[in-house]
Amino acid sequence: MSALIKIRAIYVLLLLTIFLQACNLPKLARKEGAFLFENNIKVEGSRDAVLLGPNLDDYLKQKPNKKLVGITRIGLRSYKLGGNFPNSRLGRFFQINVGEAPVILDSSLILSSILGIKSYLRTQGFYYPEITYEVKGRLHKKRVSYLVKPNTPYKIREVSLHISDRILDSIARKNMDDAFVKYTFRTTLERFLKEKTRLADIYRNQGYFDFNKDLVNFDLDTNIGNYQADLGINIANPTHFNRFKPYTIKQIGIRVEPNRIDSSSWGKDSIFLKDFYYFPNTYKLNPEILQNTILVKPGTLFREDLANESFSRLNDLRIFKSVNLNAIPENSGTDSASISYFIRLQPASKFDFIIEPQAITSDQSNLISNSTGRNYGIASQITLANNNIFGNAEILQLTYRLSIEAQRGEDIPKRPLFNSFESNLNASLIYPKLIFLKSLDKKRTTSTNRSILSASAIWEKNIDWIRNVFGLSLTYQITKKQFSYYFVPTEISFIRTGFNSEELELQSKNDPYLQSVFSNNFVTSFKGGFIYNNQNDPKRKNYSFIKWDVLELAGSFIELANRALSITPNDSGFRSFLGVRYFQYAKTFADLRYNKFLDVNNRVAGRLALGLAVPFGNSPDFIPFDKRFFTGGANSIRAFLPRSIGPGSYNASGGLDRSGDVKLELSLEYRFNIYNHFIEGAVFADAGNIWRIKEDGREGAVFNINTFQKQLALGAGTGIRLNLDFLILRIDAAVPIFDPRRPENERYVFDEYGNISELWNKTIFNLGVGYPF
């Protein structure tokens, strides 16, 4: 027996020993006391009251030992095992490093828990809750059940303003439509705190620099009866003879500190500009960049929102290591007051150099055998960035990536081991403004604008083809708090593809689809879309994500130019540019996601993906291969291998890759905590398919509004995720439920899984990084 087998045998015996400790838990309980094995909370009352149930668990002062996979208390059993080796290193390891001390039921903590729950319910407007408890169970397994009756909550009958300063009173009354406290609203602490912050923000954005939310107080009269309360909002003057003063910005000073020099001296190379004093300290940065970035201006009223936005935009330039924005008040003793801003900027390093070695997996479709497999390989990516390269906050970024992979399949030779290669060089010049759109760029107030000029060259070789791709693009990005818009006025790509397989080359002669894949093509397009994401909003527990590539239109400019120049089609009936046939198509794609918060341990996530691409004009039958839709795989319909289903119900053993012009996918996933939010689980279902929009001779491949629902692939499965905070590692296992590749009366395949070996054979395992959506 090898040493490795012996080690594994020891581990197995050790785990069995831990599990067998269960029979000794009653003995431990007689010695230590009864274990708390479970807490149950039942809430009775209105819908609002029942919805508070998941939050009550946080106020229990005593919780049972943690379970692994919701069943076994490994920590408790390990602690008991360690007790068998007293005063030893092994015993301390099991009890301290692995184990968890038994949670002994403490009745005093039950009473403390009840007090905690009552305090929380009062913050939610339920002032007179009734809570009882009951302890049941065997000697060593006690279960505590809490019955919570929140009863009727208090609601607001009337809101009154009691503000000493008439100007502040007028401002508040004009903005009461947005108040968080209104008639019939429950008297919750959360609403009161939000109202404090709302009023403070309003005043601080209208010049009142020395106002803060602690100056807002509330009176709540609950003696009216019928569970109603009158709310008074109170704001007193600073003293009996003074009032709050609006502050005006007096001056702004900006200093660059490239060498951490003495910050008490502002230097001699100062420049006085329209809106600020500028001390570059030999740092070459065009002050116009700062002029457009900083929104606070001398002579205007103080506005906290503009100060915060200026701070964010300075950081978004990505050329400063730190940004320090100080506002210093100057109270003149009269009815007016002023502040001065002093901004200190420490530049980031001139050059950034990053090397990223990678272990990679990818999904590859073999056009010869029509099979799909997973490739494994290694890659290395090198990134070099030159910050503020021309003195206008531009960033030049060069990225080179080299990868080698082992592509596998039934008809692929085992040697050499690595048979797929890719070399990718990309250069990007990032501007902190909308170049060539100066008038539009100046209109920004609460957005971050960026322009990206990119050029790329890709060389790829695998068992099927050798491909060269050259690309140029200009992208405009406008980013706001939750929305990010993009517009690409021009994107140009030239793709030259050659065969690396004689069999595939021979097959393509009678296959128009493969001819479209391997023909050299030229694509020029413009496109635009947006992303909406409210996940970072701290006020939301549920969040949405929407990415919509609204329109990508290719080939139209070249087509118009050819027609204007009276360039006639060639013998094949198509026009060309630089001797290469160009594509014309229109494409749109939307990805919608919603994440529903149930409680701290449970969430439900859903996704809907819709796509449509229409070829026309100079390429009426197909769109470029890279622009087509595919389905299946780790982030798609997980019960099917990537590119293994579709289009529609088509299924033949020919050499056609499975791509389409129409895409529909739906996914639903229940995510839950297994162990300490470090190990998470999921149960999911995915459905969808792709279709052709035009007939190409394949039966069942074209989208039909009357039959598409019968062609939706359906799969379900479960997954385990390792949450490392900075990284989530995922493995999902899924099986097909409905397979559109089969004859129509044989597509429901779930009843075949009574055979365990068949279930195992049909199970698809997917490894991934991050959540699938």
CSV table of C-alpha atoms in Angstrom, one decimal, residues 203-446:
chain,number,residue,atom,x,y,z
A,203,TYR,CA,-29.8,72.3,3.8
A,204,ARG,CA,-26.1,71.4,3.2
A,205,ASN,CA,-26.8,71.5,-0.5
A,206,GLN,CA,-28.2,75.1,-0.2
A,207,GLY,CA,-25.2,76.7,1.5
A,208,TYR,CA,-25.7,75.7,5.2
A,209,PHE,CA,-22.3,74.3,5.8
A,210,ASP,CA,-22.6,74.1,9.6
A,211,PHE,CA,-25.9,72.2,9.6
A,212,ASN,CA,-25.9,68.4,10.5
A,213,LYS,CA,-28.5,65.8,11.0
A,214,ASP,CA,-28.1,65.8,14.8
A,215,LEU,CA,-29.9,69.2,14.8
A,216,VAL,CA,-33.1,67.6,13.6
A,217,ASN,CA,-35.2,66.2,16.5
A,218,PHE,CA,-38.6,64.6,16.7
A,219,ASP,CA,-41.6,64.7,19.2
A,220,LEU,CA,-43.9,61.7,19.0
A,221,ASP,CA,-47.3,62.0,20.7
A,222,THR,CA,-48.9,58.5,21.1
A,223,ASN,CA,-51.7,59.6,23.5
A,224,ILE,CA,-54.2,60.1,20.7
A,225,GLY,CA,-55.5,56.6,20.8
A,226,ASN,CA,-56.4,54.0,18.1
A,227,TYR,CA,-52.7,53.4,17.5
A,228,GLN,CA,-52.1,56.8,15.9
A,229,ALA,CA,-49.3,59.3,16.6
A,230,ASP,CA,-48.6,62.9,15.8
A,231,LEU,CA,-45.1,63.7,14.8
A,232,GLY,CA,-43.3,67.0,15.3
A,233,ILE,CA,-40.1,67.8,13.5
A,234,ASN,CA,-38.0,70.3,15.5
A,235,ILE,CA,-35.1,72.4,14.4
A,236,ALA,CA,-33.9,75.1,16.8
A,237,ASN,CA,-31.6,78.0,16.1
A,238,PRO,CA,-27.9,77.6,17.2
A,239,THR,CA,-28.5,80.1,20.1
A,240,HIS,CA,-31.4,82.4,21.0
A,241,PHE,CA,-29.9,85.4,19.1
A,242,ASN,CA,-28.2,83.7,16.1
A,243,ARG,CA,-29.4,82.0,13.0
A,244,PHE,CA,-27.9,79.5,10.6
A,245,LYS,CA,-25.9,81.2,7.8
A,246,PRO,CA,-25.5,80.2,4.2
A,247,TYR,CA,-21.8,79.9,3.3
A,248,THR,CA,-20.2,81.2,0.1
A,249,ILE,CA,-17.1,79.7,-1.4
A,250,LYS,CA,-14.3,82.3,-1.1
A,251,GLN,CA,-11.3,80.7,-2.8
A,252,ILE,CA,-9.9,77.3,-3.9
A,253,GLY,CA,-6.3,76.2,-3.7
A,254,ILE,CA,-5.0,73.1,-5.4
A,255,ARG,CA,-1.6,71.6,-4.7
A,256,VAL,CA,0.1,68.6,-6.2
A,257,GLU,CA,2.5,66.8,-3.9
A,258,PRO,CA,4.6,64.5,-6.0
A,259,ASN,CA,7.3,63.9,-3.5
A,260,ARG,CA,5.5,64.2,-0.1
A,261,ILE,CA,7.2,67.6,0.5
A,262,ASP,CA,6.3,69.8,3.4
A,263,SER,CA,2.6,70.4,3.0
A,264,SER,CA,2.7,73.5,5.3
A,265,SER,CA,4.4,75.5,2.4
A,266,TRP,CA,2.4,76.0,-0.7
A,267,GLY,CA,5.4,76.5,-3.0
A,268,LYS,CA,6.5,79.4,-5.2
A,269,ASP,CA,5.4,78.1,-8.7
A,270,SER,CA,1.8,79.1,-8.1
A,271,ILE,CA,-0.5,79.8,-11.0
A,272,PHE,CA,-3.7,81.9,-10.5
A,273,LEU,CA,-6.4,80.7,-12.8
A,274,LYS,CA,-10.1,81.6,-13.2
A,275,ASP,CA,-11.4,79.5,-10.4
A,276,PHE,CA,-8.5,78.5,-8.2
A,277,TYR,CA,-4.8,78.9,-7.3
A,278,TYR,CA,-2.8,76.0,-8.7
A,279,PHE,CA,0.6,74.8,-7.3
A,280,PRO,CA,1.8,72.0,-9.6
A,281,ASN,CA,5.2,71.6,-7.9
A,282,THR,CA,6.8,70.5,-11.2
A,283,TYR,CA,4.0,68.0,-11.9
A,284,LYS,CA,3.0,68.3,-15.6
A,285,LEU,CA,-0.8,68.4,-15.6
A,286,ASN,CA,-2.9,70.7,-17.7
A,287,PRO,CA,-5.0,72.8,-15.2
A,288,GLU,CA,-7.9,72.7,-17.7
A,289,ILE,CA,-8.4,69.1,-16.6
A,290,LEU,CA,-8.8,70.2,-13.0
A,291,GLN,CA,-11.1,73.1,-14.2
A,292,ASN,CA,-13.4,70.6,-15.8
A,293,THR,CA,-13.2,68.1,-13.0
A,294,ILE,CA,-13.8,70.3,-9.9
A,295,LEU,CA,-17.4,71.4,-9.7
A,296,VAL,CA,-17.2,73.8,-6.7
A,297,LYS,CA,-16.6,77.4,-7.9
A,298,PRO,CA,-15.7,80.6,-6.0
A,299,GLY,CA,-18.6,83.0,-5.4
A,300,THR,CA,-21.2,80.3,-5.3
A,301,LEU,CA,-23.1,78.8,-2.4
A,302,PHE,CA,-21.6,75.8,-0.6
A,303,ARG,CA,-23.1,72.6,-1.9
A,304,GLU,CA,-22.0,69.3,-0.3
A,305,ASP,CA,-23.2,67.2,-3.3
A,306,LEU,CA,-20.9,69.1,-5.6
A,307,ALA,CA,-18.0,68.8,-3.2
A,308,ASN,CA,-18.5,65.0,-3.0
A,309,GLU,CA,-18.9,64.7,-6.7
A,310,SER,CA,-15.6,66.7,-7.2
A,311,PHE,CA,-13.8,64.3,-4.9
A,312,SER,CA,-15.2,61.3,-6.8
A,313,ARG,CA,-14.2,62.7,-10.1
A,314,LEU,CA,-10.7,63.5,-9.0
A,315,ASN,CA,-10.3,59.9,-8.0
A,316,ASP,CA,-11.9,58.7,-11.2
A,317,LEU,CA,-9.1,60.3,-13.2
A,318,ARG,CA,-7.0,57.4,-11.9
A,319,ILE,CA,-3.7,59.4,-11.9
A,320,PHE,CA,-3.8,60.2,-8.2
A,321,LYS,CA,-2.8,57.9,-5.3
A,322,SER,CA,-4.7,60.1,-2.8
A,323,VAL,CA,-7.0,63.0,-2.9
A,324,ASN,CA,-7.5,65.3,0.2
A,325,LEU,CA,-10.3,67.9,0.0
A,326,ASN,CA,-10.5,70.2,3.0
A,327,ALA,CA,-13.2,72.9,3.5
A,328,ILE,CA,-12.2,75.6,6.0
A,329,PRO,CA,-15.0,77.9,7.3
A,330,GLU,CA,-14.5,81.6,7.8
A,331,ASN,CA,-17.3,83.1,9.9
A,332,SER,CA,-17.1,86.9,9.6
A,333,GLY,CA,-19.5,87.6,12.5
A,334,THR,CA,-22.1,89.1,10.2
A,335,ASP,CA,-25.1,87.5,8.4
A,336,SER,CA,-22.7,86.1,5.8
A,337,ALA,CA,-20.0,83.4,6.1
A,338,SER,CA,-17.6,81.8,3.7
A,339,ILE,CA,-15.4,78.7,3.3
A,340,SER,CA,-12.2,78.1,1.4
A,341,TYR,CA,-11.2,74.8,-0.2
A,342,PHE,CA,-7.7,73.4,-0.1
A,343,ILE,CA,-7.2,70.4,-2.2
A,344,ARG,CA,-4.0,68.2,-2.0
A,345,LEU,CA,-3.3,65.7,-4.7
A,346,GLN,CA,-0.6,63.0,-4.5
A,347,PRO,CA,0.1,61.5,-8.0
A,348,ALA,CA,0.1,57.7,-8.5
A,349,SER,CA,3.3,56.1,-9.9
A,350,LYS,CA,4.1,57.2,-13.4
A,351,PHE,CA,4.3,53.5,-14.6
A,352,ASP,CA,2.3,50.5,-13.5
A,353,PHE,CA,3.5,47.0,-14.4
A,354,ILE,CA,1.5,43.9,-13.7
A,355,ILE,CA,2.2,40.3,-14.6
A,356,GLU,CA,-0.7,37.9,-14.2
A,357,PRO,CA,0.1,34.1,-14.5
A,358,GLN,CA,-3.2,32.2,-15.1
A,359,ALA,CA,-4.5,28.7,-15.0
A,360,ILE,CA,-7.4,28.7,-17.5
A,361,THR,CA,-10.3,26.6,-18.7
A,362,SER,CA,-12.4,27.3,-21.8
A,363,ASP,CA,-15.1,25.7,-23.8
A,364,GLN,CA,-14.2,24.7,-27.4
A,365,SER,CA,-16.4,23.4,-30.1
A,366,ASN,CA,-14.8,21.0,-32.6
A,367,LEU,CA,-16.2,21.7,-36.0
A,368,ILE,CA,-15.0,18.4,-37.5
A,369,SER,CA,-16.7,16.0,-35.1
A,370,ASN,CA,-19.4,18.5,-33.9
A,371,SER,CA,-18.3,17.7,-30.3
A,372,THR,CA,-17.8,20.1,-27.5
A,373,GLY,CA,-15.3,19.8,-24.7
A,374,ARG,CA,-13.5,21.8,-22.0
A,375,ASN,CA,-9.9,22.9,-22.6
A,376,TYR,CA,-7.3,23.3,-19.9
A,377,GLY,CA,-4.2,25.4,-20.2
A,378,ILE,CA,-2.0,28.2,-18.9
A,379,ALA,CA,-1.6,31.8,-19.8
A,380,SER,CA,0.3,34.9,-18.8
A,381,GLN,CA,-0.9,38.5,-19.2
A,382,ILE,CA,1.4,41.5,-18.9
A,383,THR,CA,0.0,45.0,-18.5
A,384,LEU,CA,2.0,48.2,-18.7
A,385,ALA,CA,0.3,51.6,-18.0
A,386,ASN,CA,1.7,55.0,-18.4
A,387,ASN,CA,-0.3,57.5,-16.3
A,388,ASN,CA,-0.8,61.1,-17.4
A,389,ILE,CA,1.3,60.3,-20.5
A,390,PHE,CA,0.7,63.7,-22.3
A,391,GLY,CA,-0.1,65.8,-19.3
A,392,ASN,CA,-3.8,65.8,-19.8
A,393,ALA,CA,-4.6,62.8,-17.4
A,394,GLU,CA,-4.5,60.3,-20.3
A,395,ILE,CA,-3.6,56.7,-19.5
A,396,LEU,CA,-1.8,54.6,-22.1
A,397,GLN,CA,-2.3,50.9,-21.4
A,398,LEU,CA,-0.6,48.1,-23.2
A,399,THR,CA,-1.7,44.5,-22.6
A,400,TYR,CA,-0.2,41.4,-24.0
A,401,ARG,CA,-1.6,37.9,-23.3
A,402,LEU,CA,-0.2,34.6,-24.4
A,403,SER,CA,-2.1,31.4,-23.8
A,404,ILE,CA,-1.7,27.7,-24.6
A,405,GLU,CA,-4.4,25.1,-24.1
A,406,ALA,CA,-4.9,21.4,-24.5
A,407,GLN,CA,-7.9,20.9,-26.8
A,408,ARG,CA,-9.4,17.5,-26.4
A,409,GLY,CA,-12.0,15.4,-28.2
A,410,GLU,CA,-12.8,12.0,-29.6
A,411,ASP,CA,-10.9,12.6,-32.9
A,412,ILE,CA,-8.1,14.8,-31.6
A,413,PRO,CA,-4.6,13.3,-31.2
A,414,LYS,CA,-3.2,13.2,-27.7
A,415,ARG,CA,0.1,14.6,-28.9
A,416,PRO,CA,1.2,17.2,-28.7
A,417,LEU,CA,-0.3,18.0,-25.3
A,418,PHE,CA,-0.9,21.7,-26.1
A,419,ASN,CA,-2.5,22.2,-29.5
A,420,SER,CA,-4.4,25.5,-29.1
A,421,PHE,CA,-2.5,28.9,-29.0
A,422,GLU,CA,-3.5,32.5,-28.7
A,423,SER,CA,-1.4,35.7,-28.8
A,424,ASN,CA,-3.3,38.9,-28.1
A,425,LEU,CA,-1.9,42.5,-28.1
A,426,ASN,CA,-4.1,45.4,-27.1
A,427,ALA,CA,-3.3,49.1,-26.8
A,428,SER,CA,-5.7,51.6,-25.2
A,429,LEU,CA,-5.5,55.3,-24.8
A,430,ILE,CA,-8.0,56.5,-22.1
A,431,TYR,CA,-9.0,60.2,-22.0
A,432,PRO,CA,-10.9,61.7,-19.0
A,433,LYS,CA,-13.3,63.5,-21.4
A,434,LEU,CA,-15.4,63.0,-24.5
A,435,ILE,CA,-12.8,63.8,-27.2
A,436,PHE,CA,-14.2,65.6,-30.3
A,437,LEU,CA,-17.4,66.3,-28.3
A,438,LYS,CA,-16.3,69.4,-26.3
A,439,SER,CA,-19.7,71.0,-26.1
A,440,LEU,CA,-21.3,67.8,-24.8
A,441,ASP,CA,-18.5,67.2,-22.4
A,442,LYS,CA,-18.9,70.6,-20.8
A,443,LYS,CA,-22.5,69.9,-19.9
A,444,ARG,CA,-21.7,67.2,-17.5
A,445,THR,CA,-22.5,67.9,-13.8
A,446,THR,CA,-22.9,64.5,-12.1
